[in-house]
CSV table of N, CA and C in Angstrom, one decimal:
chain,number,residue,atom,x,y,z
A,1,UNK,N,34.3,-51.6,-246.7
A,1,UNK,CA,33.2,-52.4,-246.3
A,1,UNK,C,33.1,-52.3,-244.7
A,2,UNK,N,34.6,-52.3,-244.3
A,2,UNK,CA,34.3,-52.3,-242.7
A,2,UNK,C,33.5,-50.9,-242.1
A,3,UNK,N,34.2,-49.8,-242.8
A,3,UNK,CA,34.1,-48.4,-242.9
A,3,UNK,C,32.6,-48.6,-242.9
A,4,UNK,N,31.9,-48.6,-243.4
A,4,UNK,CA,30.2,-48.7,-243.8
A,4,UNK,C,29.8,-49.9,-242.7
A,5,UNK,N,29.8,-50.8,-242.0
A,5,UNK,CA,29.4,-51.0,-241.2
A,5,UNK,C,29.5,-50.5,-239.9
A,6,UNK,N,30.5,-49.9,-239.7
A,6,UNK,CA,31.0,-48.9,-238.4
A,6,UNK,C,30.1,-48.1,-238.4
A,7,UNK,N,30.1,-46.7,-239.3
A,7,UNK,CA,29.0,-45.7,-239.9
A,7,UNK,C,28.0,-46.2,-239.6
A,8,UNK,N,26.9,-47.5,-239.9
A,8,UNK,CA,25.9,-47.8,-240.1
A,8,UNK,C,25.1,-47.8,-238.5
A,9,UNK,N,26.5,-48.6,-237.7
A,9,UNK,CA,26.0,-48.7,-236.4
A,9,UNK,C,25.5,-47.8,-235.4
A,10,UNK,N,27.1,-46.9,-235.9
A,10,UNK,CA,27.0,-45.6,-235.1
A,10,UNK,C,25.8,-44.7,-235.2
A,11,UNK,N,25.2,-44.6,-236.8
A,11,UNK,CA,24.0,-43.3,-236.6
A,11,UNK,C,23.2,-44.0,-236.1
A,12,UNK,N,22.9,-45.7,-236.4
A,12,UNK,CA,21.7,-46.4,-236.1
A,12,UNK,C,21.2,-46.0,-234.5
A,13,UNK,N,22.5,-46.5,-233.6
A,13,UNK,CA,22.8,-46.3,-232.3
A,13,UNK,C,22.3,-44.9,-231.5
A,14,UNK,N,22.6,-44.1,-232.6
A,14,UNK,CA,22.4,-42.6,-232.0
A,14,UNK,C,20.9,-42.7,-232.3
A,15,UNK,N,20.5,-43.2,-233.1
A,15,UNK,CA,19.3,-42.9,-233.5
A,15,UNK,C,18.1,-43.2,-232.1
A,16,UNK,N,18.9,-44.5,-231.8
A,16,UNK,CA,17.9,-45.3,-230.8
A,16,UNK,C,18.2,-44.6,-229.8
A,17,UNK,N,19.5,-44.0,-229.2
A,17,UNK,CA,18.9,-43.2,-227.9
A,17,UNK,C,18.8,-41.9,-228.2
A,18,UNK,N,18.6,-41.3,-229.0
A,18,UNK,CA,17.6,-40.2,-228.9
A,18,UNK,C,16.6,-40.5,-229.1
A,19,UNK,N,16.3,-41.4,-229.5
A,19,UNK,CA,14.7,-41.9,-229.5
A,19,UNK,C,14.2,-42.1,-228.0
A,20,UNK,N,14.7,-43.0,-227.0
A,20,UNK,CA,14.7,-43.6,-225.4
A,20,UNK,C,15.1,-42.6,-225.0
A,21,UNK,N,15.6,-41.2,-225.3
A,21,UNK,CA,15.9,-40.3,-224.1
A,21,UNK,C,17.2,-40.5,-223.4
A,22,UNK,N,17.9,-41.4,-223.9
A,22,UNK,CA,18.9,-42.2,-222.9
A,22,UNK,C,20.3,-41.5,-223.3
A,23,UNK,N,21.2,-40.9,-222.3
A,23,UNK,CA,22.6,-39.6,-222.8
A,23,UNK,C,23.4,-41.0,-222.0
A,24,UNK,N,24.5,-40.6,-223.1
A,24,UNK,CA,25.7,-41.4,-223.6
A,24,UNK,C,27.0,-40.3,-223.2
A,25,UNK,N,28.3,-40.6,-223.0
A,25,UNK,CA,29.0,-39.5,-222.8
A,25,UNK,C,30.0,-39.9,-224.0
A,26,UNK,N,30.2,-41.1,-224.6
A,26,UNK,CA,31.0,-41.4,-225.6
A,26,UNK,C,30.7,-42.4,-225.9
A,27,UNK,N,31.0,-42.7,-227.5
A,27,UNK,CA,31.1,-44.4,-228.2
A,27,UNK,C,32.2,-44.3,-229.0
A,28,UNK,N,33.2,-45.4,-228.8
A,28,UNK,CA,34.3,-45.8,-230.1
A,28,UNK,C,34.0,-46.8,-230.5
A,29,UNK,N,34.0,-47.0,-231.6
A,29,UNK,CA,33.5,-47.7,-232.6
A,29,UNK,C,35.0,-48.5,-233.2
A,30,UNK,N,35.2,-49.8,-233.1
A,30,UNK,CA,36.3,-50.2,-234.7
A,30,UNK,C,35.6,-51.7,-234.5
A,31,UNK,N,35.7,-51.9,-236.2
A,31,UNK,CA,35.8,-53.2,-236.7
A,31,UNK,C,36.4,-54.0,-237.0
A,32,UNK,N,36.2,-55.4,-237.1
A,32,UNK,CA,37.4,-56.0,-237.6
A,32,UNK,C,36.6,-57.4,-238.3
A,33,UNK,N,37.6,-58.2,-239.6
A,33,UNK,CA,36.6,-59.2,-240.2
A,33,UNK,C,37.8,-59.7,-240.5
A,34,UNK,N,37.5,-61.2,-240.6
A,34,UNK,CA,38.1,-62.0,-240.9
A,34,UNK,C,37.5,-62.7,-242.7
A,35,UNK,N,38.6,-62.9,-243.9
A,35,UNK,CA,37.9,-63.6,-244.8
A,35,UNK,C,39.0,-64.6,-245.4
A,36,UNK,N,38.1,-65.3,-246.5
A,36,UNK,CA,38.5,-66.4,-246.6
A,36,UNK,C,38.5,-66.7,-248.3
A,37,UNK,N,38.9,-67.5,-249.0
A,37,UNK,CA,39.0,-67.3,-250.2
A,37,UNK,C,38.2,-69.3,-250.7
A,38,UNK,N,37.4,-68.9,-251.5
A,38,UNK,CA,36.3,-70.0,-251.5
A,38,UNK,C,35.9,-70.0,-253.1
A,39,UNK,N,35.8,-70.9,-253.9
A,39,UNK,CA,35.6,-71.1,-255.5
A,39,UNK,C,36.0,-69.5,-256.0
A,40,UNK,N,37.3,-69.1,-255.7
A,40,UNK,CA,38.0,-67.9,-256.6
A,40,UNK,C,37.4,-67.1,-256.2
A,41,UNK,N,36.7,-66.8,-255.4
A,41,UNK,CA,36.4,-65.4,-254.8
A,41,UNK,C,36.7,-65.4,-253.3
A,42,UNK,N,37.3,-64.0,-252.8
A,42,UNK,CA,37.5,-63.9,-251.4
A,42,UNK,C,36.4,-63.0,-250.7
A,43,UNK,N,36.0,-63.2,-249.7
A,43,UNK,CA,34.9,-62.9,-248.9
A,43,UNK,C,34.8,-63.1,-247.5
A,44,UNK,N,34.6,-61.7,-246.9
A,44,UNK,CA,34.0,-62.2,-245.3
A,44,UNK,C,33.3,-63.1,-245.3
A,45,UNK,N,33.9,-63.5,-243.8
A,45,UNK,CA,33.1,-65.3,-243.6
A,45,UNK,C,32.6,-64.3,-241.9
A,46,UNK,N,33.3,-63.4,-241.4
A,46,UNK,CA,33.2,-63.1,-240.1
A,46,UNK,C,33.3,-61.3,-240.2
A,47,UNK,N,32.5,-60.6,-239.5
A,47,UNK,CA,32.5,-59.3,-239.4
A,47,UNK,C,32.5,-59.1,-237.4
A,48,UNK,N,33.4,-58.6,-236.9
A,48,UNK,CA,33.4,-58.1,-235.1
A,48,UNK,C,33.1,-56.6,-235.2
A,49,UNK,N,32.3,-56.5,-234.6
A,49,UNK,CA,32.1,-54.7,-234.0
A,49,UNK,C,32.6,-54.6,-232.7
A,50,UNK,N,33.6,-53.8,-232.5
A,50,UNK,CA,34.0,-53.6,-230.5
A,50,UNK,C,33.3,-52.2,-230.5
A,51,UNK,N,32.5,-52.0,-229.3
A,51,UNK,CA,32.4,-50.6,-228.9
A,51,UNK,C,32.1,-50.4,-227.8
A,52,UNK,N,33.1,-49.0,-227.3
A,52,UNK,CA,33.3,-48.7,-226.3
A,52,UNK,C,32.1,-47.7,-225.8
A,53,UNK,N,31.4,-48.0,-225.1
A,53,UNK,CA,30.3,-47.0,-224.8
A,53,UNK,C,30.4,-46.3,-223.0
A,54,UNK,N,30.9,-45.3,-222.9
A,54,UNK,CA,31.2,-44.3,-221.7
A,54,UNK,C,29.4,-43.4,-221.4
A,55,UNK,N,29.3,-44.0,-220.1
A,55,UNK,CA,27.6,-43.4,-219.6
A,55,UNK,C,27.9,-42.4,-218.3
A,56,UNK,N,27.7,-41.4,-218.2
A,56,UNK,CA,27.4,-41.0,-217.0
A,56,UNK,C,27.3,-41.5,-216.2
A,57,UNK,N,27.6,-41.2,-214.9
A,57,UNK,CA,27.3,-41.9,-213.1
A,57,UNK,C,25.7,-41.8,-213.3
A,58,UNK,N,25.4,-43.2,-212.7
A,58,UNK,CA,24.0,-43.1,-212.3
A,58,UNK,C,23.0,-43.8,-213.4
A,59,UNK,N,23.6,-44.3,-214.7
A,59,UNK,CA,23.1,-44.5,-216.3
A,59,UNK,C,23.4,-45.9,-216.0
A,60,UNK,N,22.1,-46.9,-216.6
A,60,UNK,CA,21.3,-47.9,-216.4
A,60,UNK,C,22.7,-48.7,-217.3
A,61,UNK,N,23.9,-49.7,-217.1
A,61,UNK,CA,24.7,-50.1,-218.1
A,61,UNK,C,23.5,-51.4,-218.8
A,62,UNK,N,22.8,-51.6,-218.3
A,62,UNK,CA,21.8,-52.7,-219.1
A,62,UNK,C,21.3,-52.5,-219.8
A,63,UNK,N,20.2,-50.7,-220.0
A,63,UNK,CA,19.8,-50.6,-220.5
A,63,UNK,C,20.6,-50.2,-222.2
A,64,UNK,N,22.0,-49.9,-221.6
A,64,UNK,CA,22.9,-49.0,-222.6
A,64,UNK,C,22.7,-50.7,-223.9
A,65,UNK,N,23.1,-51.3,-222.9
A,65,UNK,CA,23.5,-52.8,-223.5
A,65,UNK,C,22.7,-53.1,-224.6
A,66,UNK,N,21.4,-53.0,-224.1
A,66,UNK,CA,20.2,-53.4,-225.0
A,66,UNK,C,20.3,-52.4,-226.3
A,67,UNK,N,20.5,-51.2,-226.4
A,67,UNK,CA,20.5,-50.4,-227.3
A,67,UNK,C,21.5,-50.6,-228.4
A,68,UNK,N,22.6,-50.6,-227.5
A,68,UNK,CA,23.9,-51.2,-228.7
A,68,UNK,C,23.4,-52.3,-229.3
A,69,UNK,N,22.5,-53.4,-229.0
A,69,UNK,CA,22.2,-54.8,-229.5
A,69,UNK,C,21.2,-54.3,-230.3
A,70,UNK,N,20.1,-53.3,-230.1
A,70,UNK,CA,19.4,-53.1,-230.8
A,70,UNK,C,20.0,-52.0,-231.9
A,71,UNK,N,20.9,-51.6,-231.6
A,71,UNK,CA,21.1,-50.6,-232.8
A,71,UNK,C,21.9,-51.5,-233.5
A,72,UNK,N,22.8,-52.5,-233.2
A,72,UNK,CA,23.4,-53.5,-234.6
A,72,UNK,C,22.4,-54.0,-235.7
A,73,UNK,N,21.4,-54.4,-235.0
A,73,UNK,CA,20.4,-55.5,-235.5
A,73,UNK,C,19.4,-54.3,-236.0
A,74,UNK,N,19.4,-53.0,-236.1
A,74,UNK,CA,18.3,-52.5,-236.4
A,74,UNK,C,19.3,-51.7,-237.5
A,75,UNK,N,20.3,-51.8,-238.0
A,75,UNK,CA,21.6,-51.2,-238.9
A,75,UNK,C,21.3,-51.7,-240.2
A,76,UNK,N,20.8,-51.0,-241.4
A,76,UNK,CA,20.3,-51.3,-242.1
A,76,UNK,C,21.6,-52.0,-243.0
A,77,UNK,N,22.7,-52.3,-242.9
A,77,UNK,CA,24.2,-52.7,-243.5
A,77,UNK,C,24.0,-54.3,-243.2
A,78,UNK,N,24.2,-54.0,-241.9
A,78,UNK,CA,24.4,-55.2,-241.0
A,78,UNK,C,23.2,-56.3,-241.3
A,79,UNK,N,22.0,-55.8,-241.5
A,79,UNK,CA,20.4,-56.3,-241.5
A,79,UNK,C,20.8,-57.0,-242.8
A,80,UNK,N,21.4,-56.2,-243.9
A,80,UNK,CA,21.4,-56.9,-245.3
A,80,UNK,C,22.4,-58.0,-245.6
A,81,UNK,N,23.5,-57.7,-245.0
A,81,UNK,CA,24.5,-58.9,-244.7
A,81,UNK,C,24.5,-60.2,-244.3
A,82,UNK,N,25.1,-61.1,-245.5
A,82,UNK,CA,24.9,-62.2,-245.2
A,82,UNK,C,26.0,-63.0,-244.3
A,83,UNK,N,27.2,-62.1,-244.0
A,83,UNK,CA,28.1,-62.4,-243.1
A,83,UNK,C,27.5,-62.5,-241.2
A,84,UNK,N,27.6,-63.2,-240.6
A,84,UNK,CA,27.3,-63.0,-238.9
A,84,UNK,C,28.0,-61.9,-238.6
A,85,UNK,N,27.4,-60.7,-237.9
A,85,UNK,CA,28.0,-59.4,-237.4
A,85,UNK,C,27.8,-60.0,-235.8
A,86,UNK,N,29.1,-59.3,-235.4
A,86,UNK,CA,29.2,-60.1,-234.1
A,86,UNK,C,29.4,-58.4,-233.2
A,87,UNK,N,28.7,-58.4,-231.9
A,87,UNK,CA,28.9,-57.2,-231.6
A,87,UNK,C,29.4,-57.6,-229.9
A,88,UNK,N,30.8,-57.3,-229.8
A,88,UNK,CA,31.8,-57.0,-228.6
A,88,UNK,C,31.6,-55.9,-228.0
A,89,UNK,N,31.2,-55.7,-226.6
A,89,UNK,CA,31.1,-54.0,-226.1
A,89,UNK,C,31.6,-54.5,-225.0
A,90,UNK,N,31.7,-52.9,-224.5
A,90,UNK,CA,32.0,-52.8,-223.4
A,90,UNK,C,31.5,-51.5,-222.7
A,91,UNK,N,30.8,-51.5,-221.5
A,91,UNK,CA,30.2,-50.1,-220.7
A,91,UNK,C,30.8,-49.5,-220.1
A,92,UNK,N,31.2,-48.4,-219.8
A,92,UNK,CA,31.8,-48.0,-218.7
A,92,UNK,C,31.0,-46.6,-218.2
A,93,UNK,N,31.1,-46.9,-216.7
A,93,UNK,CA,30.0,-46.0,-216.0
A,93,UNK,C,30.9,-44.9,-215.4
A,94,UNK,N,31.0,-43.6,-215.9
A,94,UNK,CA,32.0,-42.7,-215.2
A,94,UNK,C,31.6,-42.8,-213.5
A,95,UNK,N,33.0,-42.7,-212.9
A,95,UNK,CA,32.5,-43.2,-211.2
A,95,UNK,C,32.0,-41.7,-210.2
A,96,UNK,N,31.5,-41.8,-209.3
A,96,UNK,CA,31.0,-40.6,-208.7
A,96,UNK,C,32.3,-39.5,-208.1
């Protein structure tokens, strides 16, 4: 399950900046969910995405920001899920 929302984000993600034109020099991706066991079934109550996103010197880290937020919420996994997908990043701008 985790596995398929990782995947989902990642192409989504890619998708959106080659759409905006916008170069990336790396993304790592891991997940992590917490669940809970409720009338005999156990089930995510909680899904976290961390991802590490590495930009070239000179690359807008706001704009990166917006894309990661837009590529969760535009993640056709994540869209269907009834769990809150929580998305943790972090930017990092290679220095000159």
């Amino acid at each position: 399950m985790l596995a398929s929302v990782e995947t989902c984000f990642v192409f989504t993600f890619r998708a959106v900046v080659e759409a905006s034109k916008f170069d990336f020099l790396s993304l790592e991706v891991s997940g992590s969910g917490t669940v809970d066991r409720k009338d005999g079934a156990t089930r995510f109550i909680d899904i976290v995405l961390r991802a590490r996103l590495a930009l070239p010197k000179g690359a807008d880290p706001e704009r990166a920001k917006r894309m990661l937020d837009k590529g969760k919420n535009a993640c056709l996994v994540t869209a269907s899920l009834s769990v809150p997908v929580r998305l943790e990043s972090e930017i990092v701008v290679e220095s000159p």
